[in-house]
Amino acid sequence: MTSISTKEILLRDFRWDDLSQYQTLRSDPKFQRFYSEEDSAPEKAEELLGIFISQSREAPRTKYQLAVVAGSGDLMGSCGLRIESPGHASIGCELGRRWHRTGTARFATDALLTFGFVELGVQRIFAETISENKAAIKLCQSIGMSIESERVNDRCFKGRTWSTTTLAIRRDEWQANHPQ
Ligand SMILES: CC(C)(COP(=O)(O)OP(=O)(O)OC[C@H]1O[C@@H](n2cnc3c(N)ncnc32)[C@H](O)[C@@H]1OP(=O)(O)O)[C@@H](O)C(=O)NCCC(=O)NCCS
């Protein structure tokens, strides 16, 4: 079981009893703004939860999609680190609307960067997001990531094309700001 506790939040493996809160936070139209129709479907939350729980049982484990939990016990969202190839991990974060603009996303992604570089020893962590998702891009930049590239019009959903931006941070760049 993985559990990362910070002053502000707890990151822990998902459990089936998170389902109703996870469904509720994913069902908000603004939350779904940059998600495809398929990713926004009501049954998607249950499918994802099943995937996250199976990934948590894999050995060796490569995918850590964790529940972000408030001190009150409320589920705030999900934040994940996935080893995609040796030394390279992707990161992603999604929070319920009431937790946007609270610093929670920053606490969760900061904690997962530390987990990736220190505990898993990865060399590079990257994020891919729809280029119009300014909140996600700002979040990645706030934790030290830089834009690496953009794939123009590489996705198609909601009746139009979308571009994808990749941001990343290398271990040496992260260590320069985390000398301990
Ligand atoms: C991505 C996410 C976790 C970021 O959470 P957050 O950091 O709390 O986001 P905020 O709403 O506080 O926005 C972060 C920053 O982006 C800015 N921003 C938000 N929307 C913006 C827009 N349309 N244009 C310009 N800036 C925007 C905010 O002003 C804020 O800037 P600041 O830090 O200088 O104040 C959250 O937006 C989310 O869960 N979204 C839904 C799921 C999602 O799209 N996840 C990303 C998948 S790749």
mmCIF file with all atom_site columns, C-alpha atoms and ligand atoms in Angstrom, residues 31 33 35 93-95 99-102 105 128-129 133-136 138-139, ligand 1:
data_model
loop_
_atom_site.group_PDB
_atom_site.id
_atom_site.type_symbol
_atom_site.label_atom_id
_atom_site.label_alt_id
_atom_site.label_comp_id
_atom_site.label_asym_id
_atom_site.label_entity_id
_atom_site.label_seq_id
_atom_site.pdbx_PDB_ins_code
_atom_site.Cartn_x
_atom_site.Cartn_y
_atom_site.Cartn_z
_atom_site.occupancy
_atom_site.B_iso_or_equiv
_atom_site.pdbx_formal_charge
_atom_site.auth_seq_id
_atom_site.auth_comp_id
_atom_site.auth_asym_id
_atom_site.auth_atom_id
_atom_site.pdbx_PDB_model_num
ATOM   1  C CA  . PHE A 1 31  ? -14.100 19.622 -14.538 1.00 0.00 ? 31  PHE A CA  1
ATOM   2  C CA  . ARG A 1 33  ? -13.912 20.832 -20.024 1.00 0.00 ? 33  ARG A CA  1
ATOM   3  C CA  . TYR A 1 35  ? -11.880 15.656 -21.335 1.00 0.00 ? 35  TYR A CA  1
ATOM   4  C CA  . CYS A 1 93  ? -3.770  15.620 -11.367 1.00 0.00 ? 93  CYS A CA  1
ATOM   5  C CA  . GLU A 1 94  ? -7.539  16.137 -11.276 1.00 0.00 ? 94  GLU A CA  1
ATOM   6  C CA  . LEU A 1 95  ? -9.450  17.739 -8.426  1.00 0.00 ? 95  LEU A CA  1
ATOM   7  C CA  . TRP A 1 99  ? -10.672 22.201 -4.364  1.00 0.00 ? 99  TRP A CA  1
ATOM   8  C CA  . HIS A 1 100 ? -9.425  24.286 -7.295  1.00 0.00 ? 100 HIS A CA  1
ATOM   9  C CA  . ARG A 1 101 ? -7.531  27.452 -6.376  1.00 0.00 ? 101 ARG A CA  1
ATOM   10 C CA  . THR A 1 102 ? -6.809  26.142 -2.882  1.00 0.00 ? 102 THR A CA  1
ATOM   11 C CA  . ALA A 1 105 ? -3.073  20.567 -6.675  1.00 0.00 ? 105 ALA A CA  1
ATOM   12 C CA  . GLU A 1 128 ? 0.778   15.943 -21.178 1.00 0.00 ? 128 GLU A CA  1
ATOM   13 C CA  . THR A 1 129 ? -2.200  18.242 -21.263 1.00 0.00 ? 129 THR A CA  1
ATOM   14 C CA  . ASN A 1 133 ? -5.907  23.774 -20.182 1.00 0.00 ? 133 ASN A CA  1
ATOM   15 C CA  . LYS A 1 134 ? -4.179  26.835 -18.743 1.00 0.00 ? 134 LYS A CA  1
ATOM   16 C CA  . ALA A 1 135 ? -4.751  25.769 -15.136 1.00 0.00 ? 135 ALA A CA  1
ATOM   17 C CA  . ALA A 1 136 ? -2.963  22.451 -15.753 1.00 0.00 ? 136 ALA A CA  1
ATOM   18 C CA  . LYS A 1 138 ? 0.324   26.761 -14.841 1.00 0.00 ? 138 LYS A CA  1
ATOM   19 C CA  . LEU A 1 139 ? 0.252   24.019 -12.226 1.00 0.00 ? 139 LEU A CA  1
HETATM 20 C C1  . LIG B 2 .   ? -5.558  20.984 -13.355 1.00 0.00 ? 1   LIG B C1  1
HETATM 21 C C2  . LIG B 2 .   ? -6.073  21.321 -11.957 1.00 0.00 ? 1   LIG B C2  1
HETATM 22 C C3  . LIG B 2 .   ? -5.756  20.170 -11.022 1.00 0.00 ? 1   LIG B C3  1
HETATM 23 C C4  . LIG B 2 .   ? -5.348  22.583 -11.499 1.00 0.00 ? 1   LIG B C4  1
HETATM 24 O O1  . LIG B 2 .   ? -5.854  22.924 -10.244 1.00 0.00 ? 1   LIG B O1  1
HETATM 25 P P1  . LIG B 2 .   ? -5.452  24.339 -9.584  1.00 0.00 ? 1   LIG B P1  1
HETATM 26 O O2  . LIG B 2 .   ? -3.966  24.492 -9.624  1.00 0.00 ? 1   LIG B O2  1
HETATM 27 O O3  . LIG B 2 .   ? -6.149  24.405 -8.298  1.00 0.00 ? 1   LIG B O3  1
HETATM 28 O O4  . LIG B 2 .   ? -6.079  25.277 -10.672 1.00 0.00 ? 1   LIG B O4  1
HETATM 29 P P2  . LIG B 2 .   ? -6.505  26.751 -10.543 1.00 0.00 ? 1   LIG B P2  1
HETATM 30 O O5  . LIG B 2 .   ? -7.923  26.808 -10.908 1.00 0.00 ? 1   LIG B O5  1
HETATM 31 O O6  . LIG B 2 .   ? -6.067  27.283 -9.221  1.00 0.00 ? 1   LIG B O6  1
HETATM 32 O O7  . LIG B 2 .   ? -5.650  27.426 -11.673 1.00 0.00 ? 1   LIG B O7  1
HETATM 33 C C5  . LIG B 2 .   ? -4.230  27.443 -11.661 1.00 0.00 ? 1   LIG B C5  1
HETATM 34 C C6  . LIG B 2 .   ? -3.776  28.704 -12.337 1.00 0.00 ? 1   LIG B C6  1
HETATM 35 O O8  . LIG B 2 .   ? -4.230  28.707 -13.696 1.00 0.00 ? 1   LIG B O8  1
HETATM 36 C C7  . LIG B 2 .   ? -4.942  29.917 -13.940 1.00 0.00 ? 1   LIG B C7  1
HETATM 37 N N1  . LIG B 2 .   ? -6.019  29.690 -14.906 1.00 0.00 ? 1   LIG B N1  1
HETATM 38 C C8  . LIG B 2 .   ? -7.075  28.859 -14.723 1.00 0.00 ? 1   LIG B C8  1
HETATM 39 N N2  . LIG B 2 .   ? -7.835  28.904 -15.854 1.00 0.00 ? 1   LIG B N2  1
HETATM 40 C C9  . LIG B 2 .   ? -7.218  29.771 -16.703 1.00 0.00 ? 1   LIG B C9  1
HETATM 41 C C10 . LIG B 2 .   ? -7.522  30.247 -18.002 1.00 0.00 ? 1   LIG B C10 1
HETATM 42 N N3  . LIG B 2 .   ? -8.598  29.803 -18.668 1.00 0.00 ? 1   LIG B N3  1
HETATM 43 N N4  . LIG B 2 .   ? -6.674  31.125 -18.583 1.00 0.00 ? 1   LIG B N4  1
HETATM 44 C C11 . LIG B 2 .   ? -5.569  31.559 -17.919 1.00 0.00 ? 1   LIG B C11 1
HETATM 45 N N5  . LIG B 2 .   ? -5.233  31.145 -16.683 1.00 0.00 ? 1   LIG B N5  1
HETATM 46 C C12 . LIG B 2 .   ? -6.056  30.262 -16.088 1.00 0.00 ? 1   LIG B C12 1
HETATM 47 C C13 . LIG B 2 .   ? -5.479  30.339 -12.607 1.00 0.00 ? 1   LIG B C13 1
HETATM 48 O O9  . LIG B 2 .   ? -5.690  31.752 -12.584 1.00 0.00 ? 1   LIG B O9  1
HETATM 49 C C14 . LIG B 2 .   ? -4.327  29.970 -11.681 1.00 0.00 ? 1   LIG B C14 1
HETATM 50 O O10 . LIG B 2 .   ? -3.267  30.927 -11.788 1.00 0.00 ? 1   LIG B O10 1
HETATM 51 P P3  . LIG B 2 .   ? -2.488  31.434 -10.504 1.00 0.00 ? 1   LIG B P3  1
HETATM 52 O O11 . LIG B 2 .   ? -1.840  30.187 -9.916  1.00 0.00 ? 1   LIG B O11 1
HETATM 53 O O12 . LIG B 2 .   ? -1.514  32.399 -11.068 1.00 0.00 ? 1   LIG B O12 1
HETATM 54 O O13 . LIG B 2 .   ? -3.544  32.012 -9.633  1.00 0.00 ? 1   LIG B O13 1
HETATM 55 C C15 . LIG B 2 .   ? -7.592  21.591 -11.937 1.00 0.00 ? 1   LIG B C15 1
HETATM 56 O O14 . LIG B 2 .   ? -7.854  22.672 -12.781 1.00 0.00 ? 1   LIG B O14 1
HETATM 57 C C16 . LIG B 2 .   ? -8.428  20.406 -12.353 1.00 0.00 ? 1   LIG B C16 1
HETATM 58 O O15 . LIG B 2 .   ? -8.607  19.473 -11.586 1.00 0.00 ? 1   LIG B O15 1
HETATM 59 N N6  . LIG B 2 .   ? -9.013  20.444 -13.562 1.00 0.00 ? 1   LIG B N6  1
HETATM 60 C C17 . LIG B 2 .   ? -9.900  19.398 -14.043 1.00 0.00 ? 1   LIG B C17 1
HETATM 61 C C18 . LIG B 2 .   ? -9.165  18.153 -14.437 1.00 0.00 ? 1   LIG B C18 1
HETATM 62 C C19 . LIG B 2 .   ? -8.043  18.446 -15.404 1.00 0.00 ? 1   LIG B C19 1
HETATM 63 O O16 . LIG B 2 .   ? -8.253  19.084 -16.441 1.00 0.00 ? 1   LIG B O16 1
HETATM 64 N N7  . LIG B 2 .   ? -6.851  17.926 -15.058 1.00 0.00 ? 1   LIG B N7  1
HETATM 65 C C20 . LIG B 2 .   ? -5.684  18.054 -15.882 1.00 0.00 ? 1   LIG B C20 1
HETATM 66 C C21 . LIG B 2 .   ? -5.644  16.949 -16.835 1.00 0.00 ? 1   LIG B C21 1
HETATM 67 S S1  . LIG B 2 .   ? -4.112  17.021 -17.753 1.00 0.00 ? 1   LIG B S1  1
#
